[in-house]
Amino acid sequence: MYAYIIRRLLLIIPTLLGIMVINFAVVQVLPGGPVDQMIAQLTGDAVDVTARVGGEAGSEVNAGKRTNITGKQAGAPSRYRGAQGLPPDLIKDIEKQFGLDKPAWERFTLMMDSYIRFDFGDSFFQDKSVFQLVIDKMPVSISLGIWTTLLVYLISIPLGIRKAVQDGSRFDVWTSGVVIFGNAVPSFLFAILLIMLFARGGIFPYFPLRGLTSPNFETLTVFGKIADYFWHMTLPLLSMVIGGFAGLTMLTKNSFLEEINKQYVITARAKGLAEKRVLYGHVFRNAMLIVIAGFPSAFIGILFTGVMLTEIIFSLDGLGLLGFEAALKRDFPVMFGTLYFFTLLGLLMGIIGDLMYHIVDPRIDFEAREV
């Protein structure tokens, strides 16, 4: 087992490097980089630019507002959109400020060298380190991910077991309709439907439209804070649970059906064991192997996929919203820093998932597998 873990840990290095190389290369050819973002501010508000690029550059911008930007003085042709008329020296200063004055391969090498030491740098536009931004936003996303994963498991496992025991019954048929609906409707569409029906401004305005707490949260009692928190969490959690429970329910059902039809179960029943003893004393451990062992991966999957859209739709200030805004603004340190950190976390969770398989059933031997 130790040799398998070492091989998996070593495999993280080329996998992580490949993911970073591909994403870095793609971003280089996308329009609207940080320099373009700054140019848009230059042509729109010279005061903000003075604060960002320094007094000397700001003076050039102010002059540009009077002459260059109006077209009376034209600079050299530029590869940036909207840079026509701006002084070439100012463009170079902006590139240097963002570290874009170096070749792409050199920037990538320097970036990875910093990331190995878990130094993710500072955000281009938020005046905070990437690490601090992640720490500030993480509680919201972790909260959504944990509650969603727990609710999905608490609903799916009992439901899947009952569907397997009553396979073909009326209960199995109508619950399958609910499962198919949950599997077919994307969580973000269900979130929009919930907002239209139950959020403020909707048909039944029982729940808040956005945010995780009320403006008067700090003045509430302990019980009031808990109630306010779950009041705000109801719609986001409901939208994510609907999208996540369907697959796990069918996985649980199919796992139980496969185990129920095996010879050892027939033998246990022939010996006169009670049905509950057969199900929970013999079948449960084998059937739940894949479900329990997949918990770490399920949590990461919910955290990386469903949470992002949910945070955007419900205006929850978490990692999903942070990544979305960073992508729009081309905030490269935030984009690549969070990509590196959470890709590494996902790869480590994959190894933990394999270890869970071995813990739940020590008969599983990963040494015989090829990585």
mmCIF file of C-alpha atoms in Angstrom:
data_model
loop_
_atom_site.group_PDB
_atom_site.id
_atom_site.type_symbol
_atom_site.label_atom_id
_atom_site.label_comp_id
_atom_site.label_asym_id
_atom_site.label_seq_id
_atom_site.Cartn_x
_atom_site.Cartn_y
_atom_site.Cartn_z
ATOM 1 C CA MET A 1 0.000 0.000 0.000
ATOM 2 C CA TYR A 2 2.862 2.369 0.779
ATOM 3 C CA ALA A 3 4.385 1.876 -2.671
ATOM 4 C CA TYR A 4 1.004 2.658 -4.264
ATOM 5 C CA ILE A 5 0.658 5.890 -2.256
ATOM 6 C CA ILE A 6 4.167 6.981 -3.246
ATOM 7 C CA ARG A 7 3.424 6.319 -6.924
ATOM 8 C CA ARG A 8 0.203 8.322 -6.718
ATOM 9 C CA LEU A 9 1.960 11.207 -4.975
ATOM 10 C CA LEU A 10 4.664 11.251 -7.657
ATOM 11 C CA LEU A 11 1.999 11.196 -10.358
ATOM 12 C CA ILE A 12 0.586 14.450 -8.947
ATOM 13 C CA ILE A 13 3.631 16.361 -10.232
ATOM 14 C CA PRO A 14 3.183 15.789 -14.014
ATOM 15 C CA THR A 15 -0.618 15.961 -13.718
ATOM 16 C CA LEU A 16 -0.566 19.304 -11.916
ATOM 17 C CA LEU A 17 2.109 20.664 -14.249
ATOM 18 C CA GLY A 18 0.130 19.627 -17.326
ATOM 19 C CA ILE A 19 -3.045 21.287 -16.067
ATOM 20 C CA MET A 20 -1.197 24.520 -15.280
ATOM 21 C CA VAL A 21 0.587 24.564 -18.670
ATOM 22 C CA ILE A 22 -2.642 24.062 -20.632
ATOM 23 C CA ASN A 23 -4.566 26.728 -18.715
ATOM 24 C CA PHE A 24 -1.663 29.190 -18.856
ATOM 25 C CA ALA A 25 -1.334 28.723 -22.621
ATOM 26 C CA VAL A 26 -5.069 29.178 -23.196
ATOM 27 C CA VAL A 27 -5.211 32.377 -21.136
ATOM 28 C CA GLN A 28 -2.326 33.909 -23.124
ATOM 29 C CA VAL A 29 -4.378 33.982 -26.329
ATOM 30 C CA LEU A 30 -7.596 35.263 -24.769
ATOM 31 C CA PRO A 31 -8.424 38.944 -25.329
ATOM 32 C CA GLY A 32 -9.092 41.372 -22.517
ATOM 33 C CA GLY A 33 -6.090 40.764 -20.279
ATOM 34 C CA PRO A 34 -5.144 42.888 -17.252
ATOM 35 C CA VAL A 35 -3.411 45.460 -19.474
ATOM 36 C CA ASP A 36 -6.618 45.858 -21.481
ATOM 37 C CA GLN A 37 -8.524 46.203 -18.220
ATOM 38 C CA MET A 38 -6.182 48.960 -17.105
ATOM 39 C CA ILE A 39 -6.423 50.713 -20.470
ATOM 40 C CA ALA A 40 -10.197 50.715 -20.091
ATOM 41 C CA GLN A 41 -9.748 52.489 -16.767
ATOM 42 C CA LEU A 42 -7.251 54.873 -18.322
ATOM 43 C CA THR A 43 -9.673 56.002 -20.937
ATOM 44 C CA GLY A 44 -12.508 56.208 -18.447
ATOM 45 C CA ASP A 45 -11.119 57.604 -15.190
ATOM 46 C CA ALA A 46 -7.661 59.155 -14.935
ATOM 47 C CA VAL A 47 -7.879 59.595 -11.148
ATOM 48 C CA ASP A 48 -7.910 55.858 -10.429
ATOM 49 C CA VAL A 49 -5.003 55.347 -12.781
ATOM 50 C CA THR A 50 -2.845 57.859 -10.938
ATOM 51 C CA ALA A 51 -3.208 55.809 -7.780
ATOM 52 C CA ARG A 52 -2.365 52.558 -9.521
ATOM 53 C CA VAL A 53 0.545 53.320 -11.834
ATOM 54 C CA GLY A 54 2.272 56.063 -9.898
ATOM 55 C CA GLY A 55 2.508 59.801 -10.102
ATOM 56 C CA GLU A 56 4.657 59.983 -13.220
ATOM 57 C CA ALA A 57 2.456 57.609 -15.151
ATOM 58 C CA GLY A 58 -0.604 59.376 -13.809
ATOM 59 C CA SER A 59 0.699 62.665 -15.139
ATOM 60 C CA GLU A 60 1.046 61.080 -18.557
ATOM 61 C CA VAL A 61 -2.520 59.817 -18.283
ATOM 62 C CA ASN A 62 -3.822 63.238 -17.365
ATOM 63 C CA ALA A 63 -1.964 64.631 -20.337
ATOM 64 C CA GLY A 64 -3.393 61.802 -22.400
ATOM 65 C CA LYS A 65 -6.914 62.784 -21.392
ATOM 66 C CA ARG A 66 -6.228 66.212 -22.820
ATOM 67 C CA THR A 67 -4.283 65.267 -25.936
ATOM 68 C CA ASN A 68 -3.435 61.649 -26.709
ATOM 69 C CA ILE A 69 -6.828 60.089 -26.011
ATOM 70 C CA THR A 70 -8.613 62.710 -28.056
ATOM 71 C CA GLY A 71 -6.501 61.727 -31.011
ATOM 72 C CA LYS A 72 -4.504 64.964 -31.406
ATOM 73 C CA GLN A 73 -1.344 62.999 -30.615
ATOM 74 C CA ALA A 74 -1.182 59.363 -31.718
ATOM 75 C CA GLY A 75 1.131 56.787 -30.169
ATOM 76 C CA ALA A 76 2.660 53.840 -31.935
ATOM 77 C CA PRO A 77 0.353 51.004 -32.971
ATOM 78 C CA SER A 78 -0.359 48.690 -30.038
ATOM 79 C CA ARG A 79 -1.472 45.081 -29.722
ATOM 80 C CA TYR A 80 -3.896 46.103 -26.975
ATOM 81 C CA ARG A 81 -7.441 47.103 -27.740
ATOM 82 C CA GLY A 82 -8.208 50.693 -26.844
ATOM 83 C CA ALA A 83 -4.516 51.688 -26.575
ATOM 84 C CA GLN A 84 -4.607 53.887 -29.668
ATOM 85 C CA GLY A 85 -3.424 57.355 -28.689
ATOM 86 C CA LEU A 86 -1.884 56.349 -25.350
ATOM 87 C CA PRO A 87 1.884 56.914 -24.873
ATOM 88 C CA PRO A 88 3.868 53.716 -25.614
ATOM 89 C CA ASP A 89 5.948 54.303 -22.471
ATOM 90 C CA LEU A 90 2.787 54.206 -20.385
ATOM 91 C CA ILE A 91 1.791 50.873 -21.919
ATOM 92 C CA LYS A 92 5.241 49.500 -21.051
ATOM 93 C CA ASP A 93 4.876 50.763 -17.485
ATOM 94 C CA ILE A 94 1.539 48.960 -17.153
ATOM 95 C CA GLU A 95 3.022 45.755 -18.576
ATOM 96 C CA LYS A 96 5.878 45.978 -16.090
ATOM 97 C CA GLN A 97 3.466 46.602 -13.231
ATOM 98 C CA PHE A 98 1.610 43.372 -14.026
ATOM 99 C CA GLY A 99 4.791 41.440 -14.816
ATOM 100 C CA LEU A 100 3.773 41.029 -18.457
ATOM 101 C CA ASP A 101 6.952 42.572 -19.828
ATOM 102 C CA LYS A 102 8.673 39.164 -19.725
ATOM 103 C CA PRO A 103 8.264 36.278 -22.204
ATOM 104 C CA ALA A 104 5.474 33.813 -21.459
ATOM 105 C CA TRP A 105 7.840 30.924 -20.650
ATOM 106 C CA GLU A 106 9.728 33.048 -18.133
ATOM 107 C CA ARG A 107 6.516 34.218 -16.467
ATOM 108 C CA PHE A 108 5.295 30.634 -16.205
ATOM 109 C CA THR A 109 8.601 29.465 -14.708
ATOM 110 C CA LEU A 110 8.596 32.241 -12.117
ATOM 111 C CA MET A 111 4.944 31.567 -11.302
ATOM 112 C CA MET A 112 5.462 27.848 -10.734
ATOM 113 C CA ASP A 113 8.582 28.512 -8.674
ATOM 114 C CA SER A 114 6.488 30.704 -6.367
ATOM 115 C CA TYR A 115 3.580 28.265 -6.280
ATOM 116 C CA ILE A 116 5.821 25.407 -5.168
ATOM 117 C CA ARG A 117 6.539 27.525 -2.084
ATOM 118 C CA PHE A 118 2.807 28.318 -1.818
ATOM 119 C CA ASP A 119 3.456 31.974 -2.575
ATOM 120 C CA PHE A 120 0.524 32.947 -4.793
ATOM 121 C CA GLY A 121 1.292 36.652 -4.996
ATOM 122 C CA ASP A 122 -1.144 39.561 -4.827
ATOM 123 C CA SER A 123 -4.339 40.210 -6.728
ATOM 124 C CA PHE A 124 -4.039 42.715 -9.568
ATOM 125 C CA PHE A 125 -7.227 44.564 -8.688
ATOM 126 C CA GLN A 126 -8.179 43.873 -5.044
ATOM 127 C CA ASP A 127 -5.069 45.032 -3.126
ATOM 128 C CA LYS A 128 -4.899 41.739 -1.200
ATOM 129 C CA SER A 129 -2.806 38.631 -1.404
ATOM 130 C CA VAL A 130 -4.370 35.649 -3.160
ATOM 131 C CA PHE A 131 -3.917 33.582 -0.012
ATOM 132 C CA GLN A 132 -5.820 36.145 2.068
ATOM 133 C CA LEU A 133 -8.624 36.317 -0.503
ATOM 134 C CA VAL A 134 -8.994 32.528 -0.449
ATOM 135 C CA ILE A 135 -9.027 32.457 3.362
ATOM 136 C CA ASP A 136 -11.667 35.233 3.433
ATOM 137 C CA LYS A 137 -13.943 33.525 0.901
ATOM 138 C CA MET A 138 -13.420 29.892 1.916
ATOM 139 C CA PRO A 139 -15.873 29.746 4.882
ATOM 140 C CA VAL A 140 -18.845 30.435 2.593
ATOM 141 C CA SER A 141 -17.896 27.760 0.052
ATOM 142 C CA ILE A 142 -16.878 25.207 2.682
ATOM 143 C CA SER A 143 -20.165 25.803 4.495
ATOM 144 C CA LEU A 144 -22.176 25.214 1.324
ATOM 145 C CA GLY A 145 -20.091 22.181 0.364
ATOM 146 C CA ILE A 146 -20.287 20.468 3.765
ATOM 147 C CA TRP A 147 -24.021 20.988 4.284
ATOM 148 C CA THR A 148 -24.832 19.943 0.725
ATOM 149 C CA THR A 149 -22.698 16.790 0.930
ATOM 150 C CA LEU A 150 -24.175 15.788 4.298
ATOM 151 C CA LEU A 151 -27.754 16.368 3.146
ATOM 152 C CA VAL A 152 -27.163 14.493 -0.103
ATOM 153 C CA TYR A 153 -25.800 11.474 1.783
ATOM 154 C CA LEU A 154 -28.491 11.592 4.476
ATOM 155 C CA ILE A 155 -31.204 11.604 1.810
ATOM 156 C CA SER A 156 -29.675 9.370 -0.837
ATOM 157 C CA ILE A 157 -28.483 6.404 1.256
ATOM 158 C CA PRO A 158 -31.791 5.652 3.073
ATOM 159 C CA LEU A 159 -33.756 6.353 -0.115
ATOM 160 C CA GLY A 160 -31.507 4.153 -2.231
ATOM 161 C CA ILE A 161 -31.673 1.294 0.299
ATOM 162 C CA ARG A 162 -35.459 1.422 0.442
ATOM 163 C CA LYS A 163 -35.706 1.550 -3.346
ATOM 164 C CA ALA A 164 -33.508 -1.539 -3.571
ATOM 165 C CA VAL A 165 -35.520 -3.447 -0.931
ATOM 166 C CA GLN A 166 -38.811 -2.479 -2.598
ATOM 167 C CA ASP A 167 -37.547 -2.762 -6.159
ATOM 168 C CA GLY A 168 -40.424 -2.637 -8.643
ATOM 169 C CA SER A 169 -42.968 -1.428 -6.063
ATOM 170 C CA ARG A 170 -45.113 1.684 -6.343
ATOM 171 C CA PHE A 171 -42.737 3.522 -4.007
ATOM 172 C CA ASP A 172 -39.795 2.647 -6.260
ATOM 173 C CA VAL A 173 -41.644 3.863 -9.365
ATOM 174 C CA TRP A 174 -42.728 7.287 -8.106
ATOM 175 C CA THR A 175 -39.434 8.019 -6.364
ATOM 176 C CA SER A 176 -37.668 7.127 -9.615
ATOM 177 C CA GLY A 177 -39.648 9.950 -11.215
ATOM 178 C CA VAL A 178 -38.290 12.377 -8.614
ATOM 179 C CA VAL A 179 -34.762 11.043 -9.159
ATOM 180 C CA ILE A 180 -35.051 11.424 -12.944
ATOM 181 C CA PHE A 181 -36.293 15.006 -12.487
ATOM 182 C CA GLY A 182 -33.413 15.819 -10.160
ATOM 183 C CA ASN A 183 -30.913 14.280 -12.549
ATOM 184 C CA ALA A 184 -32.327 16.015 -15.623
ATOM 185 C CA VAL A 185 -32.638 19.563 -14.267
ATOM 186 C CA PRO A 186 -29.309 21.391 -13.772
ATOM 187 C CA SER A 187 -28.890 22.832 -10.300
ATOM 188 C CA PHE A 188 -28.472 26.392 -11.594
ATOM 189 C CA LEU A 189 -31.814 26.227 -13.463
ATOM 190 C CA PHE A 190 -33.476 24.899 -10.337
ATOM 191 C CA ALA A 191 -31.859 27.735 -8.379
ATOM 192 C CA ILE A 192 -33.374 30.292 -10.769
ATOM 193 C CA LEU A 193 -36.774 28.590 -10.409
ATOM 194 C CA LEU A 194 -36.509 28.755 -6.621
ATOM 195 C CA ILE A 195 -35.675 32.452 -6.788
ATOM 196 C CA MET A 196 -38.702 33.126 -9.011
ATOM 197 C CA LEU A 197 -40.979 31.217 -6.658
ATOM 198 C CA PHE A 198 -39.735 31.768 -3.117
ATOM 199 C CA ALA A 199 -37.212 34.639 -2.993
ATOM 200 C CA ARG A 200 -38.099 38.246 -2.310
ATOM 201 C CA GLY A 201 -39.793 39.668 -5.373
ATOM 202 C CA GLY A 202 -41.061 36.205 -6.337
ATOM 203 C CA ILE A 203 -44.499 34.628 -6.127
ATOM 204 C CA PHE A 204 -44.059 33.470 -2.513
ATOM 205 C CA PRO A 205 -41.441 35.853 -1.040
ATOM 206 C CA TYR A 206 -40.493 33.829 2.032
ATOM 207 C CA PHE A 207 -36.696 33.760 1.682
ATOM 208 C CA PRO A 208 -33.968 36.390 1.082
ATOM 209 C CA LEU A 209 -32.748 36.936 -2.446
ATOM 210 C CA ARG A 210 -29.015 37.117 -1.764
ATOM 211 C CA GLY A 211 -26.313 37.022 0.857
ATOM 212 C CA LEU A 212 -25.602 34.659 3.736
ATOM 213 C CA THR A 213 -26.716 36.866 6.635
ATOM 214 C CA SER A 214 -29.040 39.802 7.279
ATOM 215 C CA PRO A 215 -27.759 43.385 7.782
ATOM 216 C CA ASN A 216 -28.642 43.206 11.486
ATOM 217 C CA PHE A 217 -26.895 39.853 11.979
ATOM 218 C CA GLU A 218 -24.462 41.149 14.634
ATOM 219 C CA THR A 219 -27.309 42.419 16.834
ATOM 220 C CA LEU A 220 -29.147 39.072 16.902
ATOM 221 C CA THR A 221 -29.008 36.525 19.700
ATOM 222 C CA VAL A 222 -27.134 33.252 19.237
ATOM 223 C CA PHE A 223 -30.336 31.431 18.331
ATOM 224 C CA GLY A 224 -31.342 34.309 16.077
ATOM 225 C CA LYS A 225 -27.998 34.136 14.235
ATOM 226 C CA ILE A 226 -28.380 30.401 13.660
ATOM 227 C CA ALA A 227 -31.942 30.850 12.413
ATOM 228 C CA ASP A 228 -30.910 33.750 10.162
ATOM 229 C CA TYR A 229 -28.015 31.726 8.716
ATOM 230 C CA PHE A 230 -30.189 28.741 7.796
ATOM 231 C CA TRP A 231 -32.927 31.068 6.529
ATOM 232 C CA HIS A 232 -30.443 32.439 3.995
ATOM 233 C CA MET A 233 -29.007 28.984 3.260
ATOM 234 C CA THR A 234 -32.351 27.300 2.497
ATOM 235 C CA LEU A 235 -32.677 28.118 -1.190
ATOM 236 C CA PRO A 236 -28.978 27.646 -2.120
ATOM 237 C CA LEU A 237 -28.836 24.302 -0.297
ATOM 238 C CA LEU A 238 -32.121 23.113 -1.780
ATOM 239 C CA SER A 239 -30.944 23.900 -5.312
ATOM 240 C CA MET A 240 -27.666 22.024 -4.790
ATOM 241 C CA VAL A 241 -29.212 19.017 -3.044
ATOM 242 C CA ILE A 242 -31.753 18.503 -5.825
ATOM 243 C CA GLY A 243 -28.945 18.365 -8.358
ATOM 244 C CA GLY A 244 -26.726 16.078 -6.269
ATOM 245 C CA PHE A 245 -28.918 13.435 -4.652
ATOM 246 C CA ALA A 246 -30.149 11.711 -7.826
ATOM 247 C CA GLY A 247 -26.889 10.065 -8.878
ATOM 248 C CA LEU A 248 -25.995 8.911 -5.361
ATOM 249 C CA THR A 249 -29.495 7.483 -4.816
ATOM 250 C CA MET A 250 -29.272 5.309 -7.928
ATOM 251 C CA LEU A 251 -25.706 4.292 -7.055
ATOM 252 C CA THR A 252 -26.856 3.164 -3.609
ATOM 253 C CA LYS A 253 -29.837 1.291 -5.021
ATOM 254 C CA ASN A 254 -27.804 -0.506 -7.675
ATOM 255 C CA SER A 255 -25.088 -1.419 -5.155
ATOM 256 C CA PHE A 256 -27.664 -2.955 -2.812
ATOM 257 C CA LEU A 257 -29.452 -4.797 -5.617
ATOM 258 C CA GLU A 258 -26.165 -6.315 -6.737
ATOM 259 C CA GLU A 259 -25.317 -7.492 -3.221
ATOM 260 C CA ILE A 260 -28.840 -8.712 -2.372
ATOM 261 C CA ASN A 261 -28.755 -11.185 -5.264
ATOM 262 C CA LYS A 262 -25.431 -12.757 -4.241
ATOM 263 C CA GLN A 263 -25.119 -16.231 -2.801
ATOM 264 C CA TYR A 264 -24.019 -15.225 0.708
ATOM 265 C CA VAL A 265 -27.262 -13.250 1.175
ATOM 266 C CA ILE A 266 -29.370 -16.187 0.054
ATOM 267 C CA THR A 267 -27.444 -18.410 2.472
ATOM 268 C CA ALA A 268 -27.931 -15.956 5.366
ATOM 269 C CA ARG A 269 -31.686 -15.879 4.726
ATOM 270 C CA ALA A 270 -31.799 -19.670 4.502
ATOM 271 C CA LYS A 271 -30.245 -19.856 7.972
ATOM 272 C CA GLY A 272 -33.216 -17.908 9.318
ATOM 273 C CA LEU A 273 -31.528 -14.546 9.981
ATOM 274 C CA ALA A 274 -33.855 -11.565 10.314
ATOM 275 C CA GLU A 275 -34.144 -9.369 7.232
ATOM 276 C CA LYS A 276 -32.690 -6.333 9.029
ATOM 277 C CA ARG A 277 -29.741 -8.433 10.196
ATOM 278 C CA VAL A 278 -29.152 -9.591 6.629
ATOM 279 C CA LEU A 279 -29.404 -6.070 5.189
ATOM 280 C CA TYR A 280 -27.435 -4.106 7.769
ATOM 281 C CA GLY A 281 -25.172 -6.828 9.114
ATOM 282 C CA HIS A 282 -24.061 -8.344 5.817
ATOM 283 C CA VAL A 283 -25.197 -6.361 2.779
ATOM 284 C CA PHE A 284 -24.624 -2.832 4.045
ATOM 285 C CA ARG A 285 -20.844 -2.989 4.395
ATOM 286 C CA ASN A 286 -20.257 -4.375 0.916
ATOM 287 C CA ALA A 287 -22.887 -2.239 -0.788
ATOM 288 C CA MET A 288 -21.740 0.982 0.885
ATOM 289 C CA LEU A 289 -18.091 0.474 -0.050
ATOM 290 C CA ILE A 290 -18.175 2.635 -3.148
ATOM 291 C CA VAL A 291 -20.556 5.183 -1.581
ATOM 292 C CA ILE A 292 -18.626 5.782 1.656
ATOM 293 C CA ALA A 293 -15.212 5.672 0.023
ATOM 294 C CA GLY A 294 -16.331 8.271 -2.519
ATOM 295 C CA PHE A 295 -17.217 10.855 0.146
ATOM 296 C CA PRO A 296 -14.000 12.951 -0.213
ATOM 297 C CA SER A 297 -14.310 13.057 -4.000
ATOM 298 C CA ALA A 298 -18.028 13.868 -3.762
ATOM 299 C CA PHE A 299 -17.327 16.799 -1.444
ATOM 300 C CA ILE A 300 -14.647 18.195 -3.760
ATOM 301 C CA GLY A 301 -16.925 17.728 -6.765
ATOM 302 C CA ILE A 302 -19.743 19.643 -5.091
ATOM 303 C CA LEU A 303 -17.320 22.331 -3.927
ATOM 304 C CA PHE A 304 -15.807 22.856 -7.395
ATOM 305 C CA THR A 305 -18.897 22.604 -9.618
ATOM 306 C CA GLY A 306 -22.247 23.303 -8.019
ATOM 307 C CA VAL A 307 -21.014 25.850 -5.499
ATOM 308 C CA MET A 308 -19.616 28.228 -8.118
ATOM 309 C CA LEU A 309 -22.885 28.723 -10.014
ATOM 310 C CA THR A 310 -24.892 28.775 -6.799
ATOM 311 C CA GLU A 311 -22.703 31.516 -5.331
ATOM 312 C CA ILE A 312 -23.051 33.587 -8.480
ATOM 313 C CA ILE A 313 -26.833 33.196 -8.659
ATOM 314 C CA PHE A 314 -27.432 33.906 -4.952
ATOM 315 C CA SER A 315 -24.635 36.527 -4.665
ATOM 316 C CA LEU A 316 -22.786 34.570 -1.983
ATOM 317 C CA ASP A 317 -19.285 35.908 -1.417
ATOM 318 C CA GLY A 318 -17.352 32.652 -1.686
ATOM 319 C CA LEU A 319 -14.659 31.020 -3.790
ATOM 320 C CA GLY A 320 -16.973 30.450 -6.745
ATOM 321 C CA LEU A 321 -17.835 34.129 -7.021
ATOM 322 C CA LEU A 322 -14.179 35.031 -6.475
ATOM 323 C CA GLY A 323 -13.090 32.796 -9.353
ATOM 324 C CA PHE A 324 -15.852 34.066 -11.630
ATOM 325 C CA GLU A 325 -14.934 37.706 -11.039
ATOM 326 C CA ALA A 326 -11.226 36.932 -11.441
ATOM 327 C CA ALA A 327 -11.917 35.314 -14.821
ATOM 328 C CA LEU A 328 -13.933 38.319 -15.989
ATOM 329 C CA LYS A 329 -11.269 40.798 -14.891
ATOM 330 C CA ARG A 330 -8.370 38.561 -15.995
ATOM 331 C CA ASP A 331 -6.932 38.722 -12.487
ATOM 332 C CA PHE A 332 -4.178 36.222 -13.282
ATOM 333 C CA PRO A 333 -2.769 35.732 -9.750
ATOM 334 C CA VAL A 334 -6.218 34.836 -8.423
ATOM 335 C CA MET A 335 -7.046 32.664 -11.429
ATOM 336 C CA PHE A 336 -3.854 30.613 -11.445
ATOM 337 C CA GLY A 337 -3.310 30.632 -7.683
ATOM 338 C CA THR A 338 -6.741 29.176 -6.950
ATOM 339 C CA LEU A 339 -6.435 26.760 -9.893
ATOM 340 C CA TYR A 340 -3.126 25.432 -8.557
ATOM 341 C CA PHE A 341 -4.320 25.123 -4.969
ATOM 342 C CA PHE A 342 -7.641 23.415 -5.674
ATOM 343 C CA THR A 343 -6.266 21.150 -8.391
ATOM 344 C CA LEU A 344 -3.650 19.965 -5.908
ATOM 345 C CA LEU A 345 -6.371 19.523 -3.282
ATOM 346 C CA GLY A 346 -8.508 17.528 -5.719
ATOM 347 C CA LEU A 347 -5.630 15.216 -6.622
ATOM 348 C CA LEU A 348 -4.865 14.613 -2.938
ATOM 349 C CA MET A 349 -8.540 13.892 -2.278
ATOM 350 C CA GLY A 350 -8.408 11.253 -5.002
ATOM 351 C CA ILE A 351 -5.662 9.475 -3.083
ATOM 352 C CA ILE A 352 -7.636 9.818 0.154
ATOM 353 C CA GLY A 353 -10.617 8.257 -1.642
ATOM 354 C CA ASP A 354 -8.516 5.222 -2.554
ATOM 355 C CA LEU A 355 -7.347 4.952 1.044
ATOM 356 C CA MET A 356 -10.973 5.020 2.162
ATOM 357 C CA TYR A 357 -11.669 2.023 -0.073
ATOM 358 C CA HIS A 358 -8.858 0.132 1.654
ATOM 359 C CA ILE A 359 -10.025 1.162 5.130
ATOM 360 C CA VAL A 360 -13.640 0.137 4.478
ATOM 361 C CA ASP A 361 -12.587 -3.155 2.884
ATOM 362 C CA PRO A 362 -8.959 -4.211 3.591
ATOM 363 C CA ARG A 363 -9.329 -6.961 0.970
ATOM 364 C CA ILE A 364 -8.866 -4.338 -1.748
ATOM 365 C CA ASP A 365 -5.244 -4.456 -2.863
ATOM 366 C CA PHE A 366 -4.068 -1.419 -4.822
ATOM 367 C CA GLU A 367 -0.583 -2.856 -5.127
ATOM 368 C CA ALA A 368 -1.873 -5.173 -7.846
ATOM 369 C CA ARG A 369 -3.177 -2.212 -9.868
ATOM 370 C CA GLU A 370 -1.294 -0.210 -12.418
ATOM 371 C CA VAL A 371 -1.431 3.526 -11.648
#
